PDB file of C-alpha atoms in Angstrom:
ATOM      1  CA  UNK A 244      94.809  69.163  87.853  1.00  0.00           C
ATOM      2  CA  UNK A 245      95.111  66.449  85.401  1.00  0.00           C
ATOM      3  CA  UNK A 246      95.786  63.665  87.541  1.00  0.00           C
ATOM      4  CA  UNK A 247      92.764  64.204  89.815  1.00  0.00           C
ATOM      5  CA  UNK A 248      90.542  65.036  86.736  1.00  0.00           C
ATOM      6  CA  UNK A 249      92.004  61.578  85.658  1.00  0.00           C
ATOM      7  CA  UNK A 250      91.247  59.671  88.699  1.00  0.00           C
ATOM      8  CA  UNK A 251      87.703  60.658  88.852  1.00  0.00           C
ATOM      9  CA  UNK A 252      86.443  61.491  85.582  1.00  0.00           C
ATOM     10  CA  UNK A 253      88.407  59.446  83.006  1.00  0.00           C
ATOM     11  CA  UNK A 254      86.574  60.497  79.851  1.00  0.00           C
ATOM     12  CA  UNK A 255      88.498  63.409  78.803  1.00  0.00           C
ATOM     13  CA  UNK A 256      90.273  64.259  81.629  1.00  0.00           C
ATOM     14  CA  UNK A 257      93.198  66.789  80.299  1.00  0.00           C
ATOM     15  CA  UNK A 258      90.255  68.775  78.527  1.00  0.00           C
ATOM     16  CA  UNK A 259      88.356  68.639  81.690  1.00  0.00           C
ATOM     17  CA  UNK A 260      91.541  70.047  83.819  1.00  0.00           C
ATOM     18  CA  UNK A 261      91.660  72.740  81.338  1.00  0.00           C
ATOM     19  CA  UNK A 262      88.260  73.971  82.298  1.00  0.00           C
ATOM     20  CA  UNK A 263      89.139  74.214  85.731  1.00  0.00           C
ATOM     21  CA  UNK A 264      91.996  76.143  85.313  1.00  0.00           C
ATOM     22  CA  UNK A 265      90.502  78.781  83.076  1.00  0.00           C
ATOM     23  CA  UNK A 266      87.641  79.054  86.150  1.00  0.00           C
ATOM     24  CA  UNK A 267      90.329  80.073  88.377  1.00  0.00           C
ATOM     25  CA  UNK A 268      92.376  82.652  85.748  1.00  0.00           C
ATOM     26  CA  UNK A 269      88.981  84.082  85.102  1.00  0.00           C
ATOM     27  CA  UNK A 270      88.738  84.676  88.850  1.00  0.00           C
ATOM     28  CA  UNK A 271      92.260  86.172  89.017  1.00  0.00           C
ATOM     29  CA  UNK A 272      91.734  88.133  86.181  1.00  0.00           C
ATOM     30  CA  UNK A 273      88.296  89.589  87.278  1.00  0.00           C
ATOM     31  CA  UNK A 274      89.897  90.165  90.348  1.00  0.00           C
ATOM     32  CA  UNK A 275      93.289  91.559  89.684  1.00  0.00           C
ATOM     33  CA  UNK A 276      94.147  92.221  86.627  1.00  0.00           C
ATOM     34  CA  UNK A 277      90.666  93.865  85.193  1.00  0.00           C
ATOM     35  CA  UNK A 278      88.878  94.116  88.661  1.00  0.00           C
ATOM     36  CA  UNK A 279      85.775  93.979  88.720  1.00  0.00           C
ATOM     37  CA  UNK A 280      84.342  95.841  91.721  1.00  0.00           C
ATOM     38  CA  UNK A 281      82.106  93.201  93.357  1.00  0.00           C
ATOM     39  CA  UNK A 282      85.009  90.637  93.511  1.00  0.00           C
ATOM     40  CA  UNK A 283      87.638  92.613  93.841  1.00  0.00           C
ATOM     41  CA  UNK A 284      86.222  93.452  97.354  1.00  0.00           C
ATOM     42  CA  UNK A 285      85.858  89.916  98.562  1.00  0.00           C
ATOM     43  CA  UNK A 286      87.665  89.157 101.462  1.00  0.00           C
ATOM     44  CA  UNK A 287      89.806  92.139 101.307  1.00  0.00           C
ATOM     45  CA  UNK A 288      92.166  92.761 104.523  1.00  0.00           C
ATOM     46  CA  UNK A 289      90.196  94.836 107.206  1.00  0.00           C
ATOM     47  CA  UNK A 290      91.509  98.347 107.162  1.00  0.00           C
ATOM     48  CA  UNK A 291      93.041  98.255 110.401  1.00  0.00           C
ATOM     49  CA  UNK A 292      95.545  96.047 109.179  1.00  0.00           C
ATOM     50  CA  UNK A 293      96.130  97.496 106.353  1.00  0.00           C
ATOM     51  CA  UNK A 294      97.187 100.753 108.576  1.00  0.00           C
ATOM     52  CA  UNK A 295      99.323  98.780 110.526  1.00  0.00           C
ATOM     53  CA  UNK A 296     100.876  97.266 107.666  1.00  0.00           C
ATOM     54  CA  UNK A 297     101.610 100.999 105.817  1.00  0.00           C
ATOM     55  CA  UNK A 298     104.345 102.598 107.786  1.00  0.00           C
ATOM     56  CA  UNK A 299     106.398  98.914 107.906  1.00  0.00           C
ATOM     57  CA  UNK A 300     106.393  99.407 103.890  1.00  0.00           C
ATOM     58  CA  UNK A 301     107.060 102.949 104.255  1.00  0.00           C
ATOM     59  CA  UNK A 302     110.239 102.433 106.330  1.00  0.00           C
ATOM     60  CA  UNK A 303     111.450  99.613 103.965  1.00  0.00           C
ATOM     61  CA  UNK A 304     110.987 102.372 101.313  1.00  0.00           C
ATOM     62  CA  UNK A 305     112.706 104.894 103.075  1.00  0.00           C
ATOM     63  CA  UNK A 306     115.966 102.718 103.122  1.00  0.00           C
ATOM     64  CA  UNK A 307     115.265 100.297  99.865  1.00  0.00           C
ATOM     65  CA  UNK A 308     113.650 102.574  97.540  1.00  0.00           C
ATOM     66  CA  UNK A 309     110.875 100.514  95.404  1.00  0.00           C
ATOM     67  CA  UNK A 310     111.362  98.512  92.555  1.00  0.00           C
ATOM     68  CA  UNK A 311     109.637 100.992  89.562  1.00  0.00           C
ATOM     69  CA  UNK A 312     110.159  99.318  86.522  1.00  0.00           C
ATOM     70  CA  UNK A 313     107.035  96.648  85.642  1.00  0.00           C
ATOM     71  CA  UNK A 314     104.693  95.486  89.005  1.00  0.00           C
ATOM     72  CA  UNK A 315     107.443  93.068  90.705  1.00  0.00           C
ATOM     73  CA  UNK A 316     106.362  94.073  94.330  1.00  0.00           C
ATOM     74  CA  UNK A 317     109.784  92.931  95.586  1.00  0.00           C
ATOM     75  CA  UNK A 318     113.399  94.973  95.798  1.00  0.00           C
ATOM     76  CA  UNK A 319     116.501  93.591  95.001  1.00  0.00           C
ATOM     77  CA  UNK A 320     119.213  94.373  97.922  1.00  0.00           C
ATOM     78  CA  UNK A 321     122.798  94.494  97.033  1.00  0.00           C
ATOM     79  CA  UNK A 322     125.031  92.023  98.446  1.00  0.00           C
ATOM     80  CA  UNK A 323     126.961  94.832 100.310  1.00  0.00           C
ATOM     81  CA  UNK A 324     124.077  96.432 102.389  1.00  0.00           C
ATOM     82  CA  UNK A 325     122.947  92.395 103.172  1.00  0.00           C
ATOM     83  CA  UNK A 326     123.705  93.054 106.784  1.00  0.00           C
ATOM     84  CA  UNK A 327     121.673  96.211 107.243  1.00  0.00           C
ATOM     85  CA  UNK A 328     118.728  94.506 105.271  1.00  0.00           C
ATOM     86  CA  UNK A 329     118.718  91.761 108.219  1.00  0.00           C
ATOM     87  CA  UNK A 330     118.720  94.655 110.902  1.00  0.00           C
ATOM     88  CA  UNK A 331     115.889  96.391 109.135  1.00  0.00           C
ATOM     89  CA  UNK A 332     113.829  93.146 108.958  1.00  0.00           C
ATOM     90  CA  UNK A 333     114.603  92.851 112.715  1.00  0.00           C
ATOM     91  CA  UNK A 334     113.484  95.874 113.601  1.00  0.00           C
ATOM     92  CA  UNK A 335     109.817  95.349 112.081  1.00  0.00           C
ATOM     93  CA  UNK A 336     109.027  92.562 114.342  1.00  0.00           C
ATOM     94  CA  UNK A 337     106.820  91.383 114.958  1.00  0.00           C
ATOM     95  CA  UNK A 338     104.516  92.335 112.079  1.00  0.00           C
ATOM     96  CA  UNK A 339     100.664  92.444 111.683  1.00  0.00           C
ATOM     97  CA  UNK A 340      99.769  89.061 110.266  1.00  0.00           C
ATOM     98  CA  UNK A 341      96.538  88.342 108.478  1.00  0.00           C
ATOM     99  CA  UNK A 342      94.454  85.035 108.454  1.00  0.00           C
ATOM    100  CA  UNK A 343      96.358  83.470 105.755  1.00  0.00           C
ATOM    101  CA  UNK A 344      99.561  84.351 108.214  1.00  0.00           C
ATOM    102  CA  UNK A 345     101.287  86.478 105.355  1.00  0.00           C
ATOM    103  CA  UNK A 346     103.063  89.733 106.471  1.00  0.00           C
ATOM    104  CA  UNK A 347     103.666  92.614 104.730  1.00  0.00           C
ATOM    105  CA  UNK A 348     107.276  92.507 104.668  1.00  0.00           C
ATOM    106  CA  UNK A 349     109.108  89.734 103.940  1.00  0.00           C
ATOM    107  CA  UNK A 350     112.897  89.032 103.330  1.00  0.00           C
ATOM    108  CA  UNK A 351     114.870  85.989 101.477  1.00  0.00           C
ATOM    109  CA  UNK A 352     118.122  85.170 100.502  1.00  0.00           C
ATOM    110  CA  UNK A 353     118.548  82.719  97.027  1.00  0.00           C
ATOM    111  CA  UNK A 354     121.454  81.582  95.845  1.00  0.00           C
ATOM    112  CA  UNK A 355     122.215  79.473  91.905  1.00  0.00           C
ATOM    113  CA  UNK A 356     124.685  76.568  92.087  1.00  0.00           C
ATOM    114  CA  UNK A 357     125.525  74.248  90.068  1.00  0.00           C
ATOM    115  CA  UNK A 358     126.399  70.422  91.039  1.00  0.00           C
ATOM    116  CA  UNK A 359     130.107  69.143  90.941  1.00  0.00           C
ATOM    117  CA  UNK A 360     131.323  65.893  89.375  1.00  0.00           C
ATOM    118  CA  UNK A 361     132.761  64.131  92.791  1.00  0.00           C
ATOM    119  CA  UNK A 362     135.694  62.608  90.483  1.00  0.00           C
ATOM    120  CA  UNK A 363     136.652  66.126  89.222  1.00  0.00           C
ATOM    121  CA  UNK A 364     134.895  68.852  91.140  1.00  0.00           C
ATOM    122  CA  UNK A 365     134.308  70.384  88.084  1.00  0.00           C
ATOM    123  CA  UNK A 366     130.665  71.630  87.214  1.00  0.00           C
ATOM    124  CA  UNK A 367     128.518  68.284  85.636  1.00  0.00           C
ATOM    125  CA  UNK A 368     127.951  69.440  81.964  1.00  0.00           C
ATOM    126  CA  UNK A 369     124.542  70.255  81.137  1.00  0.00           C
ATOM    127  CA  UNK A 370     124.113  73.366  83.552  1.00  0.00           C
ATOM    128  CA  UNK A 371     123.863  76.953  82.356  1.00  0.00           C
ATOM    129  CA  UNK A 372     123.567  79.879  84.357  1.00  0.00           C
ATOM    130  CA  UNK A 373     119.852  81.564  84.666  1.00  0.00           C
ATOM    131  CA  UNK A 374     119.431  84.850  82.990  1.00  0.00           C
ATOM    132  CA  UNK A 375     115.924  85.625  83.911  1.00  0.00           C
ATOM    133  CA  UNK A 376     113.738  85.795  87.076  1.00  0.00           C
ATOM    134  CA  UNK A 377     112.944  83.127  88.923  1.00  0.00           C
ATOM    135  CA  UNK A 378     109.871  84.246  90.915  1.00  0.00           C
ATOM    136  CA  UNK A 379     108.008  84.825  87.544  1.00  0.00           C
ATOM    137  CA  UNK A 380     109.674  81.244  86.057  1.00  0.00           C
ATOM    138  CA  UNK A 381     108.883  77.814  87.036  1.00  0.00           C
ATOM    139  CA  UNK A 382     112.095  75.752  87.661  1.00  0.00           C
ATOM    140  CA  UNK A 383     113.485  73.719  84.898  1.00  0.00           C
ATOM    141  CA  UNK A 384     114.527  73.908  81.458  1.00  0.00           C
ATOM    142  CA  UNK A 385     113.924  75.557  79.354  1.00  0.00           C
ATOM    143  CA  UNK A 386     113.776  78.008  81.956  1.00  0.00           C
ATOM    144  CA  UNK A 387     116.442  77.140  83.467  1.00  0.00           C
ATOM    145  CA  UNK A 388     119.691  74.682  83.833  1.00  0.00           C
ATOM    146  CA  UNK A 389     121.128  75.222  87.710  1.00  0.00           C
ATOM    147  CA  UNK A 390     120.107  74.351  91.024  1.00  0.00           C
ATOM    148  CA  UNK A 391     118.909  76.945  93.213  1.00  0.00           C
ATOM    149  CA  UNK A 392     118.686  77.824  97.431  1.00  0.00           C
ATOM    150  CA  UNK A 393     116.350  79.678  98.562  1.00  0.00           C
ATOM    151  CA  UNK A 394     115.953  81.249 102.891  1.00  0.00           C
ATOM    152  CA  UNK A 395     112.881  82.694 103.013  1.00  0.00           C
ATOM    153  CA  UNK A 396     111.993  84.905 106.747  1.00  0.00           C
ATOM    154  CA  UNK A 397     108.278  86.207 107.243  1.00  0.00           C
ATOM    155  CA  UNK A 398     106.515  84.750 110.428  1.00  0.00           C
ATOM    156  CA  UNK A 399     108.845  82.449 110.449  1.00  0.00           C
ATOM    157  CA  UNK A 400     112.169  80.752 108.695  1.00  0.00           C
ATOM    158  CA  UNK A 401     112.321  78.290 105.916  1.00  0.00           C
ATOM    159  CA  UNK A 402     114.941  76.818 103.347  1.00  0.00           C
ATOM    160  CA  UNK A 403     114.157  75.541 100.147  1.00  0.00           C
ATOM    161  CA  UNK A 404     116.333  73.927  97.746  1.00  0.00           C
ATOM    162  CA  UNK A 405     116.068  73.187  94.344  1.00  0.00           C
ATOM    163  CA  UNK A 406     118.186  70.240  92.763  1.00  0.00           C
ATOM    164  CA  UNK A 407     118.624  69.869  88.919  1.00  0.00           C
ATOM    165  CA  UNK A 408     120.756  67.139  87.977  1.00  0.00           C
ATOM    166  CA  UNK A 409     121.501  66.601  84.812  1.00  0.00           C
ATOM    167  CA  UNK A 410     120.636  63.243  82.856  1.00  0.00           C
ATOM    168  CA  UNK A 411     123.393  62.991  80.315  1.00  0.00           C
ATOM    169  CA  UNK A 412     125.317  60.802  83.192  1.00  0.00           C
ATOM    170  CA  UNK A 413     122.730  59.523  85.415  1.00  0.00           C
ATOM    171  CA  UNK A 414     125.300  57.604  87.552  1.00  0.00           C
ATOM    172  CA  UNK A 415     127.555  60.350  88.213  1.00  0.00           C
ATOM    173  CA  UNK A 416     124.870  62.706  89.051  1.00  0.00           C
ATOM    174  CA  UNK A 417     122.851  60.714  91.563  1.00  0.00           C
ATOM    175  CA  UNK A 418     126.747  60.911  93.354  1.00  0.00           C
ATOM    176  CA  UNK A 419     126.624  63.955  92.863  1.00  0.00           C
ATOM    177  CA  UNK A 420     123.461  64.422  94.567  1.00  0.00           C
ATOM    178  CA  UNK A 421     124.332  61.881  97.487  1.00  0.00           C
ATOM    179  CA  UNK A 422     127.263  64.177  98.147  1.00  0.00           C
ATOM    180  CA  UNK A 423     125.275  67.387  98.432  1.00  0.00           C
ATOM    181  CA  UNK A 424     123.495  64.925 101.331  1.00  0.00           C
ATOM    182  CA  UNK A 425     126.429  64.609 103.130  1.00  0.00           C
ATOM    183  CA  UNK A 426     126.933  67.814 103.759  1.00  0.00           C
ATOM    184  CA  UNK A 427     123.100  69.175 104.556  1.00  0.00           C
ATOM    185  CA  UNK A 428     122.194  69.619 108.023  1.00  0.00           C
ATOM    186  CA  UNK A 429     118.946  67.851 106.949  1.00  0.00           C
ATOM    187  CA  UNK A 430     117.234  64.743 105.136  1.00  0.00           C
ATOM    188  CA  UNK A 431     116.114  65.286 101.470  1.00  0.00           C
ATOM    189  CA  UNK A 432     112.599  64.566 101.024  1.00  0.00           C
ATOM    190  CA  UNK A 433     111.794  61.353  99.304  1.00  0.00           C
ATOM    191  CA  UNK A 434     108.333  62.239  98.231  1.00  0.00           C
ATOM    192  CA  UNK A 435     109.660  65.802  95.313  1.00  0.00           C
ATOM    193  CA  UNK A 436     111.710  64.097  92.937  1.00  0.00           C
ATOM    194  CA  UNK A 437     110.921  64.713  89.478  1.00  0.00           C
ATOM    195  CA  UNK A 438     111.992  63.735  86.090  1.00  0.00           C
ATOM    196  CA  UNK A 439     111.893  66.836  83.571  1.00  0.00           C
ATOM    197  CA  UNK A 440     111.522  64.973  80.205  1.00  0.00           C
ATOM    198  CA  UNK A 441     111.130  67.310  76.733  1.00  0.00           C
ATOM    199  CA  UNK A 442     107.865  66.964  74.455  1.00  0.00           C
ATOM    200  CA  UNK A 443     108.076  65.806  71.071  1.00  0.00           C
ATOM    201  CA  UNK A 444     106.491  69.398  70.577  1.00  0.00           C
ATOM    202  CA  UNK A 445     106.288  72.598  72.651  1.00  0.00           C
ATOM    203  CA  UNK A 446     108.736  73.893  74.948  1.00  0.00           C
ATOM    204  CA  UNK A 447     107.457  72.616  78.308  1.00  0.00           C
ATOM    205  CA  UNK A 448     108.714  70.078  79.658  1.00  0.00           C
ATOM    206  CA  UNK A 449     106.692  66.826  81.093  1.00  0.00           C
ATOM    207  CA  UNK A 450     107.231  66.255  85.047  1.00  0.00           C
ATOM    208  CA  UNK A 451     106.648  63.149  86.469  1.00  0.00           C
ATOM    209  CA  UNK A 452     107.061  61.507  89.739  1.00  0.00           C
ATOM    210  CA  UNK A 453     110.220  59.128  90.234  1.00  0.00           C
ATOM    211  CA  UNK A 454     111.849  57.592  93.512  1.00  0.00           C
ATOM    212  CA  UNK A 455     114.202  59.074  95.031  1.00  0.00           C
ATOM    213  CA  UNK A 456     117.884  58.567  93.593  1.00  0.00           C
ATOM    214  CA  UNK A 457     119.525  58.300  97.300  1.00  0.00           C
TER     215      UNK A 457
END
């Protein structure tokens, strides 16, 4: 929010972002996480949805029994039974799909990689494996040090791919990256690149816009 609150109001702009964003956690929070009855209610899914959308669950549960440690709303398939999770996903279509166009059941496959030094083919130093969970993490360190794929299937298919190279040999890596082009099927966008620079203080580190390397 900062840059717009920037743009248009100038005079305290990062305070003024802040604002905004508590608005919408209060929201979420009065309407998830302490729900408060009135706005919990808004623009709920009508219930025959909902009933269509029950027995697809159930059936997922039947075969992938439900994550039930914490509120993660997602299951972890082993590698071994990939092929029958594919089949399963299959044989829900198609599935009810509400205004937003989000289905009840979705399915996606993620890989972590890290990139190779084209002289050596050995891993460019600077990436460490991730040890937590991604969906609840945003990318980058401190979270994390490795690039990341992601194939994501609900109404439709998408691939997503996350590219952290690391800065310690900027030459090397933006051959690194330009070799990872080679071999894509598809054009990197020249509009996401981001450099992830760390804060005098805190633990968050600053993103800001850059051109692309390639």
């Amino acid at each position: 929010m900062q840059p717009i609150t920037a743009k248009f109001c100038p005079n305290r702009p990062q305070l003024r972002a802040q604002l905004i964003a508590s608005q919408v956690i209060g929201l979420g929070i009065a309407r998830w996480a302490a729900p408060l009855d009135q706005i919990a209610h808004l623009d709920t899914e009508p219930e025959d949805l909902r009933a269509r959308a029950r027995p697809l669950v159930e059936r997922v549960h039947e075969v992938f029994p439900p994550n039930t440690s914490g509120n993660k709303p997602y299951i972890k398939v082993p590698t071994e039974r990939l092929a029958e999770a594919i089949e399963l996903m299959a044989s829900l279509q198609p599935q009810p799909m509400n205004k937003y166009k989000h289905i009840p059941v979705w399915f996606f496959i993620s890989a972590e990689f890290f990139l190779l030094d084209p002289d050596t083919g050995q891993a460019l130093p600077g990436q460490v494996p991730y040890t937590g969970d991604r969906l609840y993490q945003p990318f980058g360190p401190p979270h994390n040090c490795s690039s990341y794929a992601q194939l994501s299937v609900d109404y439709t298919a998408s691939l997503s791919l996350d590219l952290l190279a690391p800065a310690a040999d900027e030459a090397k890596a933006v051959r690194s990256l330009a070799r990872v082009q080679e071999v894509l099927p598809f054009k990197l966008s020249k509009k996401h690149w981001r450099t992830l620079t760390q804060p005098k203080r805190g633990t968050n580190y600053v993103r800001r816009k850059m051109p692309s390397p390639l």
